[in-house]
Amino acid sequence: MARRLRIGIDTGGTFTDVVALDIGEDGAGGGADGAGGEPVTTKTPSTPADPAEGFAAGVAKVLGLLGASPEDVASLSHGTTVATNRLLEDRIDDLGFVTTDGFESMLEIARQSVPDGYGNSYFWVKPPRIVPAHRVRTVGGRLDHTGAELRPFDEESAVAAARWFRDAGIRAIGVCFLHSYANPAHELAMREVLRREHPDAVVSLSCEVLREYREYERSVTTLVDAAVKPAMNGYLARIAERVASRLLVMKSNGGVLSADEVARQPITTVLSGPAAGALGAAFVASRGGRRSVVTLDGGGTSTDVAVVLDGEPTVTTEGTIGRHPVKIPMIDIVTVGAGGGSVARRSPDGALKVGPRSAGADPGPLCYGRGGTEVTVTDAHAVLGRIPPHLLGGEVPLDVPAARAGLEELAAGLGLTVERAAAGILEISAWNQANAIRQITVQRGLDVRDYPLVAFGGSGPLLACRLLDVLGLPAAVVPENPGNLSAFGLLTVDVKNDHVRTRVVRDAELDAAVLAETFAELEDEAGAALAREGFPEERRRFVRSADLRYYGQAFEVRVTAPAGPPDEAFRAEVVRRFHDAHTDRYGYGHRDDPRHPVEWVNLRVSGIGPIERPRLPERPPGDGDPSRARTGTRRVYFDDWEETPVYRREKLAPGDAVDGPAVIEEFGSTLPLHPGFTARLDPHGDLVVTAGEGR
């Protein structure tokens, strides 16, 4: 039988993670019964100078492990941080902005808000605008909020603006005219002028990037798209030179798009990597019957947490990347600087602080032996024996004495023993992660105690037991190969594109004909995008949603909309869902209260092209005796030093239960099992950690 491989590749700061799956001729995952085979995982060093090199090396390595050739690859799915890193590092150069005459100060005015409120931000300084004032050019012409033309497009000022950018050597340009969400004609005319006068320019139009109201957010989102477009297009071109297979790129909204489509809208990839991890965790949890969970992706620099409800990660459009507000659909992820490389230090007032600053991968923690000079969370784990004296099956030996020497110096300044200082570092890191989980649950109106935790990433499982204690979570699920779950998640994702229109109208005045017409336009756009992706009409799926609010509110609540014609029953059902969602989120609603009428704001359609998800086989049960997986013991500090059994995860069988204290090791991660906890391997190969009654 011919081989057909799907490969997922997630590029991180330290390693590029690779997962390959043979889907066979039937596309279901290989095997005569269509049940699918085991995924093959590996890692290769990332190449920050040119991530495309690490990408190609990862493909070559996994093909070598499989004895396969490039011709066997059906598709490549990729999670990339190219756009994210460019924004986080603030590498935005030579960016220009074109807007409506009279609105040249829009970016400077921005929003009248400061972080954490005025009382906590007395010394806050407004960050620099994304485009300096001297790189802003205005063009005459004006539309009203309905899209009707008040003044015609002024081509003379448009030509002058285009020539100014050309003469200044500014090639990346964002265009945002007032009310272009209602009528894109003036922006399209501006693009034609730029094509004629400045053909080397890379142009982003707000009517194509974000077709909804609120000029400031739409402007910044468009400018971010323009800023990352040259780097992303260059990166995708370098991958195409090295790999000939069809490339799908992960988007922030939980879908994938072909590389050609991503080149048209690169801003959609700004949370590419974390989104893939959340999708992979949702797949793993649902496979085990857990449809609603909290996900925790622990890396070297940070930890990303998200919530999965009824099998799908929650989505928001109120996000920021670095200092830039980005109003695009993205999986709702909270990031905290609590990774393995987070630095521990003594503050000026004598307290122990951990993070958010990270030692990164180079020089990294003290135990890496690469010249690091600061104690990190990984050093604390190493000194307490909770991780082995090597990583990645021996590929990365750890210098535990160097870590201990650094901790001795830090502990002396704190007046603590080495063990107490190391345990304190891990306790602070656990509480930092717990606070991030509370932010994504409690602050969203969810009871955190209702949700199991899916812990993955290289450092994700290390504090799982403590998080169960701190938050009262019912269980923690540690997937097989947790360090590669983001790469695996890329193989579980459908093609997805999002389309939006602003239609601000009170519910009592809503015209069903306009509603139907708008949804039809959006579905036509989504269908055309899916057609470009190669999906025939019968395989296209459309999901409607709408943003509603009570009249007078500044922000909206998004609810899914039913299928069928947008008639009176449709309208009533959407409004009912809004009342319910508002009550769930904020604890109150105004159902049947005429003093608080409902207002429709945005209509949305997501076009989905389904991709066959992996169907992994269940494992046969073992004899219930985990001793076959025991490799020995070593001294580990939990509440005190204790000779602790060590297990190899790959030798455990479904049904095996390991009681703490213990350490369960595998190639890409480690699970320290505290006293009073039990880890049981389920039929899917996932470790399910629960606390005993005494906890």
XYZ file of C-alpha atoms in Angstrom:
695
model
C 0.000 0.000 0.000
C 1.314 3.428 -0.917
C 2.331 5.712 1.924
C 0.627 9.061 2.484
C 2.125 11.079 5.290
C 0.693 14.089 7.091
C 3.354 15.984 9.013
C 2.849 18.608 11.709
C 5.723 20.977 12.484
C 5.712 23.465 15.363
C 8.654 25.864 15.472
C 9.595 27.012 18.963
C 12.401 29.153 20.277
C 14.583 26.169 21.245
C 13.319 23.151 19.329
C 11.299 22.455 16.208
C 8.814 19.695 17.072
C 7.728 17.237 14.387
C 4.931 14.649 14.294
C 4.228 12.420 11.287
C 1.213 10.182 10.700
C 0.667 7.711 7.862
C -2.934 8.312 6.782
C -2.902 5.543 4.158
C -4.938 5.510 0.995
C -8.260 6.048 2.796
C -7.056 9.195 4.546
C -8.159 7.938 7.936
C -4.822 7.146 9.435
C -3.529 4.044 7.742
C -4.064 0.417 8.508
C -6.423 -2.033 6.889
C -9.268 -1.141 9.220
C -8.804 2.581 8.800
C -8.112 3.005 12.492
C -4.772 4.655 12.009
C -1.251 3.978 13.183
C 1.006 5.425 15.830
C 2.358 8.938 15.216
C 6.122 9.246 14.916
C 7.620 12.164 16.840
C 10.998 13.858 16.913
C 12.670 17.178 17.604
C 15.398 19.162 15.893
C 17.124 22.385 16.980
C 15.403 25.566 15.842
C 17.363 28.007 13.713
C 16.304 31.527 14.783
C 18.438 33.199 12.095
C 16.367 31.405 9.441
C 13.514 29.249 10.831
C 13.055 27.696 7.375
C 16.309 25.757 7.877
C 15.039 24.146 11.084
C 11.733 23.412 9.341
C 13.437 21.591 6.484
C 15.745 19.741 8.884
C 12.736 18.533 10.868
C 11.039 17.190 7.739
C 14.223 15.410 6.681
C 14.718 13.893 10.143
C 11.219 12.442 10.462
C 11.315 11.094 6.896
C 14.592 9.381 7.779
C 13.021 7.791 10.864
C 10.167 6.478 8.713
C 12.345 5.409 5.788
C 10.132 7.598 3.596
C 10.784 10.032 0.758
C 9.450 13.555 0.104
C 7.085 12.066 -2.497
C 5.272 10.219 0.321
C 4.220 13.501 2.003
C 0.567 14.386 1.380
C 0.620 17.642 3.356
C 2.587 19.663 5.878
C 0.843 21.620 8.639
C 2.929 24.303 10.295
C 2.692 26.415 13.425
C 5.025 29.382 13.180
C 6.130 32.237 15.424
C 7.573 34.401 12.633
C 4.765 36.987 12.830
C 4.496 36.772 16.624
C 8.200 37.285 17.254
C 8.374 40.229 14.912
C 5.682 41.962 16.952
C 6.979 40.908 20.374
C 10.462 42.117 19.488
C 8.967 45.317 18.053
C 10.810 44.914 14.755
C 8.517 47.198 12.776
C 10.484 49.293 10.335
C 9.607 51.488 7.367
C 5.852 51.216 7.852
C 3.493 53.800 6.364
C -0.148 54.673 7.011
C -2.801 56.163 4.714
C -6.046 57.396 6.246
C -8.910 59.805 5.679
C -8.128 63.500 5.564
C -8.561 64.980 9.042
C -7.852 61.715 10.893
C -4.040 61.786 10.806
C -3.895 61.769 14.650
C -5.990 58.628 15.066
C -3.038 56.507 16.196
C -1.888 59.152 18.651
C -5.323 59.580 20.239
C -5.793 55.792 20.426
C -7.978 54.738 23.383
C -8.324 56.595 26.660
C -7.144 53.704 28.786
C -4.018 52.688 30.680
C -2.958 49.299 32.064
C -4.511 48.316 35.421
C -6.389 51.615 35.809
C -5.097 55.088 36.563
C -4.569 54.472 40.277
C -1.999 51.726 39.604
C -0.313 53.379 36.621
C 0.847 56.765 37.896
C 4.230 56.388 36.208
C 2.908 54.724 33.065
C 4.310 56.205 29.856
C 2.354 55.865 26.643
C 4.259 53.561 24.267
C 5.336 54.797 20.835
C 2.693 54.584 18.133
C 3.065 51.826 15.562
C 3.654 54.424 12.793
C 5.413 57.739 13.560
C 3.443 60.868 12.712
C 5.744 61.816 9.827
C 4.919 58.543 8.017
C 1.174 59.203 7.973
C -0.434 60.563 4.807
C -4.085 61.543 4.368
C -6.331 61.362 1.320
C -9.491 63.315 0.616
C -12.893 61.696 0.314
C -15.493 60.695 2.893
C -18.108 57.989 3.506
C -20.802 57.939 6.152
C -21.484 54.999 8.469
C -23.805 53.385 5.927
C -21.168 53.496 3.197
C -22.810 56.342 1.294
C -20.317 58.734 -0.320
C -20.284 62.229 1.174
C -17.192 63.416 -0.737
C -15.592 61.612 -3.701
C -12.218 59.923 -3.524
C -9.485 62.522 -4.164
C -7.104 60.844 -6.584
C -4.740 63.819 -6.660
C -3.950 63.559 -2.927
C -3.785 59.758 -3.266
C -1.137 60.042 -5.992
C 0.829 62.520 -3.860
C 0.753 60.122 -0.908
C 1.851 57.149 -3.022
C 4.753 59.096 -4.527
C 5.852 60.307 -1.091
C 6.073 56.727 0.199
C 7.904 55.660 -2.964
C 10.474 58.458 -2.690
C 10.966 57.761 1.053
C 11.599 54.055 0.384
C 8.650 52.932 2.534
C 7.403 49.629 1.119
C 4.945 48.327 3.755
C 1.765 50.429 3.798
C -1.534 50.084 5.647
C -4.678 51.806 4.374
C -7.672 52.531 6.625
C -10.338 55.006 5.541
C -13.261 56.071 7.700
C -16.248 53.689 7.419
C -14.595 51.489 4.787
C -16.144 48.491 6.584
C -19.445 49.626 5.072
C -18.063 50.421 1.604
C -14.560 49.410 0.443
C -14.609 51.480 -2.778
C -12.228 54.232 -1.646
C -9.679 51.782 -0.221
C -9.745 49.704 -3.402
C -9.156 52.888 -5.400
C -6.192 53.724 -3.151
C -4.674 50.316 -3.810
C -4.902 50.884 -7.562
C -3.071 54.212 -7.156
C -0.331 52.529 -5.091
C 0.027 49.746 -7.656
C 0.497 52.326 -10.383
C 2.713 54.816 -8.556
C 4.584 52.518 -6.129
C 4.556 48.973 -7.564
C 7.138 47.686 -5.050
C 4.857 48.445 -2.093
C 3.273 45.712 0.057
C -0.212 46.991 0.842
C -2.817 45.951 3.427
C -6.390 47.287 3.233
C -8.585 47.424 6.318
C -11.616 46.304 4.291
C -9.807 43.003 3.647
C -8.057 42.593 6.998
C -10.888 43.539 9.385
C -14.210 44.615 7.953
C -15.866 45.859 11.129
C -16.220 49.188 12.861
C -13.985 50.918 15.478
C -11.444 52.824 13.424
C -8.531 52.682 15.869
C -8.515 48.901 16.301
C -9.120 48.398 12.579
C -6.219 50.733 11.738
C -3.743 49.049 14.093
C -4.790 45.558 12.985
C -4.293 46.566 9.352
C -0.887 48.085 10.108
C 0.211 44.962 11.976
C -0.757 42.911 8.927
C 1.304 45.195 6.694
C 4.246 45.077 9.120
C 4.525 41.265 9.192
C 3.629 40.639 5.549
C 7.161 41.042 4.054
C 8.764 38.786 6.700
C 6.054 36.127 6.464
C 6.023 36.089 2.674
C 9.811 35.762 2.614
C 9.698 32.934 5.147
C 7.049 31.008 3.216
C 9.027 31.468 0.020
C 12.157 30.005 1.659
C 10.150 26.993 2.854
C 8.783 26.485 -0.659
C 12.361 26.395 -1.966
C 13.239 23.565 0.438
C 9.998 21.553 0.590
C 7.763 20.831 -2.373
C 4.754 19.423 -0.464
C 1.495 21.280 0.071
C 1.896 23.571 3.085
C -0.899 24.497 5.502
C -0.231 27.174 8.118
C -1.929 27.342 11.521
C -4.068 30.420 12.168
C -4.875 32.097 15.467
C -8.582 31.224 15.100
C -8.032 27.470 15.371
C -7.970 26.678 11.654
C -5.366 26.300 8.940
C -4.944 27.903 5.531
C -2.729 27.183 2.560
C 0.526 29.105 2.385
C -0.793 31.100 -0.589
C -3.809 32.305 1.395
C -1.708 33.073 4.489
C 0.561 35.242 2.358
C -2.520 37.385 1.654
C -3.449 37.709 5.361
C -0.384 36.956 7.524
C -1.840 38.645 10.614
C -4.067 35.598 11.034
C -1.012 33.597 12.195
C 0.061 35.773 15.148
C -0.911 33.095 17.718
C -0.170 30.156 15.459
C 1.855 27.994 17.868
C -0.247 28.360 21.055
C -3.427 27.829 19.023
C -2.155 24.470 17.756
C -1.405 23.380 21.316
C -4.921 24.246 22.500
C -6.419 22.318 19.561
C -4.228 19.297 20.262
C -5.226 19.340 23.925
C -8.916 19.580 22.957
C -8.522 16.535 20.698
C -6.765 14.494 23.384
C -9.294 15.447 26.052
C -12.336 14.725 23.861
C -10.919 11.345 22.909
C -10.969 10.469 26.612
C -14.523 11.747 27.100
C -13.531 15.133 28.558
C -15.242 17.776 26.426
C -14.479 20.763 28.664
C -10.979 21.261 30.094
C -8.312 23.822 30.929
C -5.170 23.513 28.792
C -1.680 24.393 30.001
C 1.219 24.568 27.545
C 4.469 24.924 29.490
C 7.523 26.018 27.529
C 10.934 27.419 28.292
C 9.994 31.100 28.357
C 6.290 31.150 29.152
C 3.171 29.136 29.868
C 0.024 29.467 27.733
C -3.376 28.557 29.182
C -6.743 28.287 27.454
C -10.228 26.862 28.062
C -11.961 24.223 25.941
C -15.772 24.190 26.193
C -17.728 21.324 24.640
C -14.739 20.246 22.568
C -13.795 23.670 21.169
C -11.317 26.241 22.554
C -12.966 29.571 23.364
C -12.348 32.350 20.812
C -11.999 36.105 21.272
C -11.326 39.168 19.131
C -10.033 41.302 22.015
C -6.356 40.373 21.892
C -2.970 42.046 21.975
C 0.412 40.953 20.658
C 3.148 42.821 22.473
C 1.864 46.393 22.766
C -0.391 46.223 19.718
C -4.167 45.578 19.933
C -5.060 42.988 17.302
C -8.780 42.571 16.664
C -8.932 39.281 14.800
C -10.576 35.985 15.773
C -8.103 34.096 17.945
C -8.221 31.344 20.507
C -8.557 32.998 23.923
C -5.118 32.385 25.438
C -3.530 33.885 28.543
C 0.263 33.856 28.649
C 2.346 34.176 31.816
C 6.132 34.366 32.151
C 6.374 31.093 34.084
C 8.387 28.681 31.951
C 11.354 26.451 32.638
C 13.768 29.291 31.911
C 12.068 31.860 34.173
C 14.693 33.560 36.331
C 14.558 33.450 40.154
C 16.073 36.404 41.999
C 16.056 38.295 45.281
C 14.146 41.559 44.986
C 15.396 44.825 46.556
C 13.013 44.307 49.480
C 14.467 40.851 50.149
C 11.657 38.733 48.694
C 12.031 35.815 46.295
C 10.752 36.639 42.784
C 10.342 34.287 39.814
C 9.878 35.508 36.213
C 8.671 36.945 33.962
C 12.221 37.461 32.668
C 13.657 34.291 31.143
C 17.163 32.959 30.562
C 15.913 31.677 27.213
C 17.639 28.853 25.399
C 21.008 30.563 25.039
C 22.652 30.753 27.529
C 19.700 29.149 29.311
C 19.550 27.756 32.853
C 22.716 27.185 34.890
C 22.350 23.418 34.498
C 22.590 23.704 30.690
C 26.278 24.534 31.057
C 26.190 27.197 28.329
C 27.353 30.140 30.377
C 24.122 30.955 32.183
C 24.581 33.002 35.347
C 21.078 33.131 36.866
C 19.027 30.537 38.723
C 15.922 29.359 36.866
C 12.899 27.133 37.484
C 14.638 24.294 35.620
C 17.627 24.584 37.971
C 15.273 24.204 40.950
C 13.741 21.055 39.462
C 17.201 19.625 38.761
C 18.546 20.303 42.266
C 15.470 18.704 43.866
C 15.826 15.640 41.634
C 12.402 16.104 40.034
C 13.861 15.916 36.523
C 16.591 13.500 35.387
C 20.220 14.679 35.103
C 19.740 14.827 31.330
C 17.036 15.873 28.863
C 15.749 14.382 25.610
C 16.901 10.874 26.417
C 20.483 11.957 27.102
C 20.916 14.407 24.215
C 21.144 17.334 26.674
C 23.175 16.463 29.824
C 22.525 18.699 32.838
C 25.180 20.179 35.133
C 23.358 19.705 38.444
C 26.350 20.841 40.602
C 26.379 24.194 38.746
C 22.668 24.622 39.426
C 23.190 23.784 43.110
C 26.037 26.292 43.425
C 23.821 29.037 42.020
C 20.971 28.083 44.331
C 23.295 28.076 47.359
C 24.236 31.688 46.646
C 20.576 32.718 46.168
C 19.456 30.801 49.265
C 22.134 32.417 51.433
C 20.859 35.868 50.511
C 17.329 34.802 51.447
C 18.330 33.101 54.683
C 17.008 29.740 53.457
C 18.373 26.263 52.881
C 18.978 25.226 49.291
C 16.000 22.884 49.414
C 13.654 25.528 50.797
C 14.808 28.063 48.226
C 14.335 25.598 45.339
C 10.919 24.531 46.639
C 9.971 28.194 47.019
C 10.900 28.886 43.394
C 8.632 26.072 42.228
C 5.822 27.190 44.550
C 5.895 30.733 43.135
C 5.988 29.393 39.589
C 2.977 27.161 40.338
C 1.014 30.096 41.735
C 1.911 32.209 38.686
C 0.455 29.466 36.494
C -2.560 29.102 38.797
C -3.284 32.829 38.537
C -3.208 32.581 34.738
C -5.705 29.708 34.919
C -7.939 31.764 37.222
C -7.783 34.643 34.732
C -9.007 32.417 31.893
C -11.712 30.745 34.023
C -12.894 32.641 37.105
C -12.646 36.024 35.385
C -14.692 34.585 32.495
C -17.422 33.410 34.876
C -16.313 29.741 34.981
C -15.776 27.618 38.092
C -12.226 26.336 37.720
C -13.024 23.296 39.889
C -15.273 21.915 37.140
C -12.471 21.493 34.622
C -9.727 18.867 34.376
C -6.286 20.156 33.373
C -4.478 19.021 30.216
C -0.778 19.659 30.897
C 1.677 19.486 28.002
C 4.786 21.108 26.594
C 8.260 20.308 27.872
C 7.642 21.879 31.292
C 3.840 21.613 31.442
C 3.549 18.423 33.544
C 6.223 19.433 36.087
C 3.858 21.362 38.376
C 0.634 19.488 37.566
C 0.231 17.948 41.029
C 0.695 21.288 42.771
C -1.876 22.921 40.475
C -4.431 20.272 41.441
C -3.827 21.228 45.062
C -3.910 24.990 44.571
C -6.979 25.140 42.297
C -8.980 22.117 43.410
C -9.005 20.683 39.883
C -10.545 17.209 39.537
C -7.682 15.688 37.521
C -4.725 16.403 35.276
C -4.254 14.676 31.924
C -0.701 14.360 30.592
C -0.807 13.256 26.919
C 1.729 10.927 25.401
C 4.707 12.865 24.028
C 3.500 16.071 25.721
C 6.408 18.080 24.354
C 5.129 17.432 20.813
C 1.414 17.993 21.383
C 1.363 21.347 19.550
C 2.829 19.656 16.483
C 0.303 16.832 16.799
C -2.498 19.382 17.170
C -1.680 20.668 13.702
C -2.878 17.329 12.302
C -6.315 17.718 13.933
C -7.256 21.124 12.463
C -9.708 21.987 9.673
C -9.219 24.702 7.068
C -11.030 27.768 8.400
C -11.567 31.377 7.341
C -13.562 34.127 9.051
C -15.634 36.921 7.525
C -17.429 39.782 9.289
C -19.741 42.738 8.572
C -20.780 45.513 10.921
C -24.550 46.082 11.021
C -25.385 48.238 14.063
C -29.147 48.173 14.570
C -31.562 47.733 17.470
C -33.312 44.391 17.550
C -36.746 45.983 17.267
C -35.698 47.698 14.030
C -33.883 44.724 12.494
C -34.771 44.094 8.851
C -34.809 40.348 8.182
C -34.111 40.958 4.492
C -30.914 42.887 5.308
C -29.927 40.138 7.744
C -30.401 37.448 5.102
C -28.578 39.478 2.459
C -25.588 40.099 4.735
C -25.242 36.459 5.759
C -25.520 35.441 2.087
C -22.685 37.842 1.154
C -20.509 36.483 3.950
C -21.174 32.870 2.957
C -20.339 33.697 -0.669
C -17.007 35.156 0.472
C -16.290 32.166 2.701
C -17.248 29.762 -0.072
C -14.938 31.490 -2.567
C -12.052 31.204 -0.089
C -12.743 27.486 0.419
C -12.919 27.006 -3.344
C -9.409 28.485 -3.619
C -8.348 25.891 -1.033
C -9.681 23.113 -3.282
C -12.853 22.206 -1.364
C -15.835 21.302 -3.592
C -19.193 22.788 -2.704
C -20.495 19.653 -0.999
C -17.563 19.660 1.460
C -17.924 23.280 2.565
C -19.451 24.045 5.949
C -20.526 27.457 7.237
C -20.931 28.508 10.868
C -22.789 31.741 11.634
C -22.390 33.919 14.707
C -23.346 37.423 15.793
C -22.110 40.076 18.234
C -24.884 41.624 20.318
C -25.085 43.986 23.295
C -27.572 45.914 25.367
C -28.086 49.402 23.981
C -25.578 51.762 25.597
C -22.916 49.134 26.247
C -19.484 49.645 24.687
C -18.645 46.005 23.950
C -20.475 42.974 22.655
C -21.062 39.321 23.454
C -20.653 36.836 20.618
C -23.114 33.971 20.235
C -23.467 31.256 17.628
C -26.425 31.601 15.286
C -28.607 28.709 14.108
C -28.761 27.369 10.575
C -31.737 28.002 8.359
C -33.281 31.152 6.945
C -32.721 34.373 8.968
C -36.409 34.843 9.742
C -38.286 35.849 12.903
C -37.577 32.524 14.599
C -33.876 32.917 13.752
C -33.807 36.425 15.232
C -35.568 35.352 18.416
C -33.202 32.412 18.936
C -30.080 34.568 18.547
C -31.433 37.113 21.043
C -32.293 34.326 23.504
C -28.742 32.977 23.243
C -27.388 36.470 23.846
C -29.419 36.889 27.056
C -28.174 33.491 28.279
C -24.543 34.201 27.369
C -24.615 37.643 29.012
C -26.040 36.150 32.199
C -23.440 33.353 32.215
C -20.569 35.784 31.729
C -21.603 38.723 33.898
C -24.113 37.220 36.313
C -27.097 39.246 35.101
C -29.187 39.944 32.022
C -32.132 42.086 30.897
C -34.466 39.555 29.314
C -37.951 41.023 28.739
C -36.840 44.428 30.046
C -37.781 47.169 27.524
C -35.503 49.651 29.320
C -32.503 47.709 27.999
C -33.133 46.927 24.330
C -30.819 44.546 22.481
C -28.581 45.885 19.722
C -27.016 43.852 16.913
C -23.459 44.943 16.028
C -21.531 42.429 13.880
C -22.554 39.460 11.744
C -19.979 36.716 11.161
C -19.525 33.589 9.066
C -16.724 31.040 9.397
C -16.088 28.899 6.328
C -14.785 25.446 7.267
C -13.208 22.828 5.037
C -13.100 19.577 7.042
C -9.850 17.613 7.149
C -9.851 13.976 8.254
C -8.683 13.855 11.843
C -6.307 11.149 13.084
C -8.002 8.067 14.503
C -5.450 6.546 16.797
C -5.872 2.955 17.997
C -6.562 2.161 21.622
C -3.909 0.174 23.428
C -4.503 -3.288 24.851
C -4.636 -3.350 28.652
C -1.694 -4.588 30.681
C -1.625 -6.808 33.734
C -1.953 -3.872 36.144
C 1.607 -4.209 37.415
C 3.654 -1.045 36.722
C 6.857 -2.570 38.090
C 7.909 -3.579 34.533
C 8.351 0.157 33.820
C 10.450 0.836 36.919
C 14.062 1.654 36.088
C 15.452 2.321 39.569
C 15.353 5.039 42.201
C 16.953 8.400 42.943
C 16.800 10.917 45.741
C 13.968 13.406 45.161
C 12.800 16.251 47.383
C 9.057 16.732 47.788
C 8.356 17.390 51.444
C 11.770 15.976 52.321
C 14.504 13.963 50.647
C 13.325 10.449 49.843
C 14.587 7.574 47.720
C 11.943 7.691 44.992
C 11.076 5.131 42.282
C 11.575 6.205 38.654
C 9.436 4.843 35.789
C 9.730 4.925 31.989
C 6.400 6.006 30.570
C 6.656 4.029 27.329
C 6.821 0.790 29.349
C 3.552 1.455 31.186
C 0.375 -0.223 29.884
C -3.266 0.889 30.116
C -4.632 0.183 33.543
C -1.269 0.580 35.261
C -1.412 2.904 38.262
C 1.632 4.561 39.852
C 1.328 6.013 43.350
C 3.386 8.967 44.481
C 6.011 9.760 45.414
C 7.395 8.755 42.033
C 8.889 10.248 38.879
C 7.609 9.210 35.427
C 10.055 10.048 32.622
C 9.823 10.099 28.842
C 11.791 11.543 25.946
C 10.398 15.088 25.950
C 9.065 15.656 29.459
C 8.852 14.450 33.074
C 5.979 14.038 35.532
C 7.000 14.371 39.220
C 4.229 12.576 41.121
C 3.918 14.058 44.606
C 3.012 11.967 47.663
C -0.731 11.370 47.840
C -1.262 11.447 44.060
C -1.875 8.600 41.608
C -1.192 8.496 37.862
C -3.124 5.921 35.827
C -2.532 5.177 32.134
C -5.797 5.163 30.155
C -6.529 3.160 26.958
C -5.373 6.077 24.787
C -1.932 6.274 26.411
C -2.697 9.399 28.467
C -1.651 9.652 32.099
C -4.556 10.747 34.315
C -3.351 12.229 37.603
C -5.722 12.423 40.582
C -5.302 13.342 44.212
C -6.025 10.821 46.949
C -8.712 11.423 49.546
C -6.087 12.607 52.007
C -5.229 15.595 49.773
